[in-house]
Amino acid sequence: MSAEPKILNEPELELAVESKIEQEKIGEFDPEVAEYIDEIYDIVDAVVSRTDDPTLPALTLRVWILGIFFGFLLSMVNTLFTFRTNTLTVNPFVAVLLAYPLGLGMSATFPKVSVLGIPLNPGKFNFKEHAIIYVFASTCTQPAYALYNIIGQRYQLYQDDLSVAACVFFGIVTQCFGYGLAGLCRRYLVRPAAMLWPSNLSTIAMLNSLHQQDVDPALPLSRFNFFWIVTAAVFCWEWVPGLMAPLFTAVTILCYVAPNTGDRGQMMRMLGSAYNGMGILSFSFDWSLMTLLAPITTPLWAILNQVLGLWLFLWVLTPILWVHNAFGIDFTLGSLPQDGANGSGLFPLGQALNTGALFTKDGARIAAKAFVNTADLSLKEDVYNASAPIYITTYFALLYMSSFIVFAACLVHVGLWYGKDVWHRFRSSMRDLDTADIHAKMMDVYPEVPDLWYVILLCINLIVGIAVCQWGGFQLPWWGVLLGFLLALVSMIPIGTIQAISGQQIGLNVMSEFLIGLILPGRIAAVMAFKTFSYMAMSQGLLLVSDLKLGHYIKIPPRAMFTVQLFATVMAVIVNIFTSFFIYEHFGRVNIPVDATDPTGPTQTVWALQSPHPPVGWNANGYNVFLNAGAIWGAIGPSRFFGPGSPYSTTLYGFLIGAVLPVVPWLMHRFFPDGYWHLVNIPVIMTVPLDPGTVLSILITPLLVGVVVNYVIKKYHHAWWKKYAYVMSAAFDCGTAIALTVIFFIFVFSDTAPKMPRYALNRYDPELCAPDFYQTCNERAQSSTYDPSTDPDCMYFGLAG
């Protein structure tokens, strides 16, 4: 049986890199430092073979059939889940597991003949074919980021003249933009042995588990059968938090013990609420929430770093700053009665903290489209001046500060720990520094993708991108596309290095908004388009880099990898866009009062997903946050929102903090090399991957899952962990996704769908934090003859501000 597939930590990586630098500089072998090089290979060798058969068929007909099938399915389902309050993404491991018996069935039943020179059955379904199907699925798994841009303009800002063709081309270009960069960064992020990309090791381990059938009498249950048993169990369970008993989505301890009245009780409810507050000490039994942190497939050290940072931001800093009104009127936001428990119910606790909403200087909620001209998407100066300064919640403000910290910390961290190696490789870019690596030697057998291919792809995307942004309705000038390219180019290697060693990607979205907002203030469409271009150039490029490393480990022909990635990306974008259009338009439009305090006055027509009461659990939170961010950085502009005299100018100190913090563990590691300072990863700690409006009951349960699975079980029941851990994670994702999809189409998708009756575990306030009259107003509103204007307890109920 093979050795334990450990995840390399930072001290080992750092010393390994130093070893290579010294050997490359002086050509000598240092036995002490070389031990760390050997450690790298020990980890890789635990799951990656040192042999290869170049004659194995890779890009076969059955790969195309299964890849297109699973890619289409994942694209459609995961696009649907972007409209959830907490976004859920079905893991591509599901496709890996399901493709295996189908591939074997095809190899057993397809005739061994050729059609037009293409063999229908080239032999036994093999490891490389299976890996390419995974690449196909993983490329289609994450919905195109351009969706948020397109939905924001076409539906939330009512730009009906934004053509479908322009949307499709915009989506394709932004998704393919980073591929050129990825190809040019291969020598820095793919070929070096130190660039592990640990998530690939788990993928290879799962593929090994299916293709290398080791018989263990102590664990007789096959992985495939284990997968379906767990999937069935999770499918049944997910109906409980997903429909029958939403109480289990967020078990809010502080709300249960808070006094019914008084300031102390109100404070405890706000801080304990997972829906409206910070979710302190709350936990969840809903796997659809826990997938945000991927507690089983993420290295334990990375989970510990991330949860520590989330506790610091959500449970310490945010409450302290909120209570002391650090940004002006934090404590009074969301306190107007029309938005409270007897009003729209948007802030049923009478205050706003965990929301991406915007507020006026008086603390009244204001929609982003209220101060944006729908004709040309420019700022309505009169509306803005009457409302300025625009406020956001303490949590939202700290999310931006976190982004500033992380961006600076990422650059400094990579410079300190890996700068020498990156610089040496840059200076020696015309030479191959990894010819001694066994995997590099085996990959050299296959024809490489010429750099020219990537350059041509990059040029095509630049030309089409300039055209669609300049004349397609996205209002980004030609030089903005070029600037987005340069920003992604500068960030690719440092952010890619962090992801390669930790599995965590640092987002570029906020920094891109900051830059273009300074240059083009008052242009919300241009800012959103630039954000999509620059962020996806890096993010999608790193996805290709990760898959290139997977191909490097498994010895997939580079040109086959290039073809599959490009085809799958284009296909996924088209599916994403048309699925999102269908979902948004299916719910239709509703009429709501223009003035929330005048229920008998004029009404306005809005899309149902933008109404005060969208379907429970499906409020399109990610789209709303994207639009509000566009209003902050685009319509208002960073100079107004974060400049001198702004309530949020102090958040800019995040850049200074981010530049200083990584130096501390680096210096401490130099002085105390035998300590634990090497495990302190500031960029990972300071990353807060939870949008405002996310249900924040996920800071305890995922940590427990990670510790139990990746420490206790891995240490004391290693054979079980090795055989079943990653399969279990995939089964959790699959069972959850199937259950939520069925629930959506049966109980949410149609107005005539049956409704779950209300009872103790399915209250209108599922976490039991809101005051009693919130429940009362909801119950009274069920009567078709109910008129809230005649009810003093609920006079604002159901209205939107």
Short mmCIF file of C-alpha atoms in Angstrom, two decimals, residues 517-733:
data_model
loop_
_atom_site.label_atom_id
_atom_site.label_comp_id
_atom_site.label_asym_id
_atom_site.label_seq_id
_atom_site.Cartn_x
_atom_site.Cartn_y
_atom_site.Cartn_z
CA GLY A 517 -13.40 53.51 -10.20
CA LEU A 518 -10.68 56.11 -9.70
CA ILE A 519 -10.21 56.45 -13.46
CA LEU A 520 -13.88 56.30 -14.55
CA PRO A 521 -16.03 57.59 -11.65
CA GLY A 522 -19.77 57.61 -12.22
CA ARG A 523 -19.66 54.77 -14.80
CA ILE A 524 -21.23 51.71 -13.17
CA ALA A 525 -21.36 49.62 -16.37
CA ALA A 526 -17.70 50.27 -17.20
CA VAL A 527 -16.60 49.45 -13.65
CA MET A 528 -18.52 46.15 -13.58
CA ALA A 529 -17.15 45.17 -16.99
CA PHE A 530 -13.56 46.01 -16.00
CA LYS A 531 -13.96 44.06 -12.77
CA THR A 532 -15.17 41.03 -14.71
CA PHE A 533 -12.36 41.27 -17.27
CA SER A 534 -9.44 41.70 -14.88
CA TYR A 535 -10.68 39.29 -12.20
CA MET A 536 -11.55 36.49 -14.63
CA ALA A 537 -8.32 36.94 -16.59
CA MET A 538 -6.52 35.90 -13.42
CA SER A 539 -9.06 33.50 -11.89
CA GLN A 540 -9.88 31.54 -15.04
CA GLY A 541 -6.24 31.59 -16.02
CA LEU A 542 -5.30 29.98 -12.70
CA LEU A 543 -7.98 27.34 -13.24
CA LEU A 544 -6.23 26.39 -16.47
CA VAL A 545 -2.86 26.45 -14.70
CA SER A 546 -4.22 24.08 -12.06
CA ASP A 547 -5.47 21.71 -14.75
CA LEU A 548 -2.15 21.98 -16.57
CA LYS A 549 -0.47 20.83 -13.35
CA LEU A 550 -2.95 17.96 -13.17
CA GLY A 551 -1.99 17.04 -16.72
CA HIS A 552 1.68 17.36 -15.73
CA TYR A 553 1.19 14.83 -12.93
CA ILE A 554 -0.93 12.40 -14.98
CA LYS A 555 0.96 12.92 -18.27
CA ILE A 556 -1.95 14.13 -20.36
CA PRO A 557 -0.84 15.47 -23.75
CA PRO A 558 -0.75 19.28 -23.39
CA ARG A 559 -2.54 19.88 -26.69
CA ALA A 560 -5.42 17.62 -25.64
CA MET A 561 -5.68 19.60 -22.41
CA PHE A 562 -5.70 22.90 -24.30
CA THR A 563 -8.46 21.71 -26.66
CA VAL A 564 -10.73 20.40 -23.90
CA GLN A 565 -10.32 23.48 -21.71
CA LEU A 566 -11.15 25.87 -24.51
CA PHE A 567 -14.15 23.91 -25.83
CA ALA A 568 -15.60 23.31 -22.35
CA THR A 569 -15.28 26.97 -21.43
CA VAL A 570 -17.19 28.21 -24.47
CA MET A 571 -19.90 25.57 -24.02
CA ALA A 572 -20.29 26.33 -20.31
CA VAL A 573 -20.68 30.08 -20.88
CA ILE A 574 -23.52 29.57 -23.34
CA VAL A 575 -25.30 27.20 -20.96
CA ASN A 576 -24.73 29.59 -18.02
CA ILE A 577 -26.20 32.59 -19.78
CA PHE A 578 -29.34 30.98 -21.17
CA THR A 579 -30.03 29.13 -17.91
CA SER A 580 -29.77 32.34 -15.89
CA PHE A 581 -32.05 34.20 -18.31
CA PHE A 582 -34.64 31.45 -18.05
CA ILE A 583 -34.56 31.37 -14.23
CA TYR A 584 -34.76 35.13 -13.82
CA GLU A 585 -37.58 35.60 -16.30
CA HIS A 586 -39.55 32.58 -15.08
CA PHE A 587 -40.34 34.23 -11.75
CA GLY A 588 -41.73 37.23 -13.64
CA ARG A 589 -42.47 40.69 -12.26
CA VAL A 590 -44.50 41.98 -9.32
CA ASN A 591 -45.92 45.36 -8.31
CA ILE A 592 -44.77 47.03 -5.10
CA PRO A 593 -45.37 50.55 -3.68
CA VAL A 594 -42.96 53.26 -4.78
CA ASP A 595 -43.07 54.71 -1.25
CA ALA A 596 -42.97 52.10 1.50
CA THR A 597 -44.75 54.43 3.91
CA ASP A 598 -47.69 54.90 1.52
CA PRO A 599 -49.16 51.48 0.67
CA THR A 600 -52.08 53.03 -1.26
CA GLY A 601 -49.83 55.25 -3.42
CA PRO A 602 -48.25 54.65 -6.83
CA THR A 603 -46.68 51.27 -7.52
CA GLN A 604 -43.65 50.17 -9.49
CA THR A 605 -42.99 46.93 -11.36
CA VAL A 606 -39.88 44.96 -10.39
CA TRP A 607 -38.58 41.51 -11.11
CA ALA A 608 -39.83 39.04 -8.51
CA LEU A 609 -36.30 38.15 -7.44
CA GLN A 610 -35.78 41.82 -6.51
CA SER A 611 -38.97 42.08 -4.47
CA PRO A 612 -38.93 42.36 -0.65
CA HIS A 613 -40.06 38.73 -0.33
CA PRO A 614 -38.30 36.49 -2.87
CA PRO A 615 -38.59 32.71 -2.49
CA VAL A 616 -37.11 31.59 0.82
CA GLY A 617 -33.44 30.71 0.39
CA TRP A 618 -33.40 32.01 -3.19
CA ASN A 619 -32.90 35.78 -2.91
CA ALA A 620 -30.11 36.04 -5.52
CA ASN A 621 -27.84 37.51 -2.84
CA GLY A 622 -24.67 37.22 -4.92
CA TYR A 623 -26.19 39.24 -7.75
CA ASN A 624 -27.45 41.90 -5.35
CA VAL A 625 -24.03 42.28 -3.71
CA PHE A 626 -22.35 42.53 -7.12
CA LEU A 627 -24.71 45.31 -8.20
CA ASN A 628 -24.33 47.25 -4.95
CA ALA A 629 -20.56 46.95 -5.24
CA GLY A 630 -20.85 48.30 -8.77
CA ALA A 631 -22.80 51.27 -7.43
CA ILE A 632 -20.17 51.94 -4.75
CA TRP A 633 -17.14 51.70 -7.02
CA GLY A 634 -18.76 52.75 -10.28
CA ALA A 635 -21.66 55.14 -9.84
CA ILE A 636 -20.32 56.82 -6.67
CA GLY A 637 -16.62 56.13 -7.20
CA PRO A 638 -13.86 55.27 -4.70
CA SER A 639 -12.67 58.89 -4.37
CA ARG A 640 -16.07 59.84 -2.96
CA PHE A 641 -16.76 56.65 -1.04
CA PHE A 642 -13.29 56.03 0.41
CA GLY A 643 -11.61 59.42 -0.02
CA PRO A 644 -10.78 62.06 2.62
CA GLY A 645 -13.83 63.00 4.67
CA SER A 646 -15.63 59.76 3.79
CA PRO A 647 -16.89 57.55 6.62
CA TYR A 648 -14.84 54.70 5.11
CA SER A 649 -11.50 56.42 4.45
CA THR A 650 -9.91 54.53 7.35
CA THR A 651 -10.41 51.21 5.57
CA LEU A 652 -7.57 52.23 3.24
CA TYR A 653 -5.17 51.55 6.09
CA GLY A 654 -5.74 47.95 5.07
CA PHE A 655 -3.02 48.34 2.42
CA LEU A 656 -0.48 49.35 5.07
CA ILE A 657 -1.59 46.59 7.45
CA GLY A 658 -1.35 44.03 4.65
CA ALA A 659 2.17 45.17 3.80
CA VAL A 660 3.39 44.86 7.40
CA LEU A 661 1.67 41.75 8.80
CA PRO A 662 3.40 39.10 6.61
CA VAL A 663 6.79 40.37 7.77
CA VAL A 664 6.07 39.31 11.37
CA PRO A 665 5.77 35.50 10.88
CA TRP A 666 8.57 35.60 8.31
CA LEU A 667 10.96 37.25 10.78
CA MET A 668 9.83 35.02 13.62
CA HIS A 669 10.51 31.98 11.47
CA ARG A 670 14.00 33.30 10.79
CA PHE A 671 14.70 33.72 14.52
CA PHE A 672 12.84 30.57 15.62
CA PRO A 673 12.97 28.11 12.73
CA ASP A 674 11.79 25.22 14.90
CA GLY A 675 8.57 26.98 15.92
CA TYR A 676 5.19 27.14 14.22
CA TRP A 677 5.46 30.55 12.58
CA HIS A 678 5.78 28.95 9.16
CA LEU A 679 2.14 27.86 9.46
CA VAL A 680 0.92 31.45 9.79
CA ASN A 681 -0.28 32.44 6.33
CA ILE A 682 -1.49 36.05 6.52
CA PRO A 683 -3.20 36.18 3.09
CA VAL A 684 -5.26 33.08 3.93
CA ILE A 685 -6.06 34.30 7.47
CA MET A 686 -7.22 37.70 6.24
CA THR A 687 -9.38 36.35 3.41
CA VAL A 688 -13.12 36.58 4.14
CA PRO A 689 -14.86 34.60 1.36
CA LEU A 690 -18.38 35.30 2.67
CA ASP A 691 -20.46 37.97 0.96
CA PRO A 692 -22.69 40.15 3.13
CA GLY A 693 -26.05 38.43 3.32
CA THR A 694 -24.51 34.95 3.59
CA VAL A 695 -25.95 32.79 6.36
CA LEU A 696 -23.07 32.90 8.86
CA SER A 697 -23.65 29.64 10.72
CA ILE A 698 -20.62 27.99 9.12
CA LEU A 699 -17.73 28.88 11.42
CA ILE A 700 -17.99 25.94 13.81
CA THR A 701 -19.35 22.88 12.00
CA PRO A 702 -16.92 22.94 9.02
CA LEU A 703 -14.00 23.28 11.41
CA LEU A 704 -15.20 20.26 13.37
CA VAL A 705 -15.65 18.29 10.15
CA GLY A 706 -12.16 19.24 8.99
CA VAL A 707 -10.52 18.29 12.29
CA VAL A 708 -12.41 15.00 12.60
CA VAL A 709 -11.81 13.88 9.02
CA ASN A 710 -8.35 15.29 8.29
CA TYR A 711 -6.80 14.83 11.72
CA VAL A 712 -8.58 12.25 13.86
CA ILE A 713 -9.63 9.81 11.13
CA LYS A 714 -6.55 10.44 9.02
CA LYS A 715 -4.24 9.79 11.98
CA TYR A 716 -5.99 6.91 13.70
CA HIS A 717 -7.89 5.28 10.81
CA HIS A 718 -5.68 6.17 7.90
CA ALA A 719 -6.74 3.29 5.65
CA TRP A 720 -10.39 4.37 5.95
CA TRP A 721 -9.46 8.02 5.32
CA LYS A 722 -7.39 7.17 2.29
CA LYS A 723 -10.11 5.04 0.72
CA TYR A 724 -13.25 6.99 1.58
CA ALA A 725 -12.56 10.62 2.63
CA TYR A 726 -12.65 12.32 -0.77
CA VAL A 727 -15.39 10.01 -1.97
CA MET A 728 -17.44 11.07 1.06
CA SER A 729 -16.95 14.75 0.23
CA ALA A 730 -18.15 14.18 -3.33
CA ALA A 731 -21.15 12.19 -2.05
CA PHE A 732 -22.10 15.01 0.34
CA ASP A 733 -22.01 17.46 -2.59
#
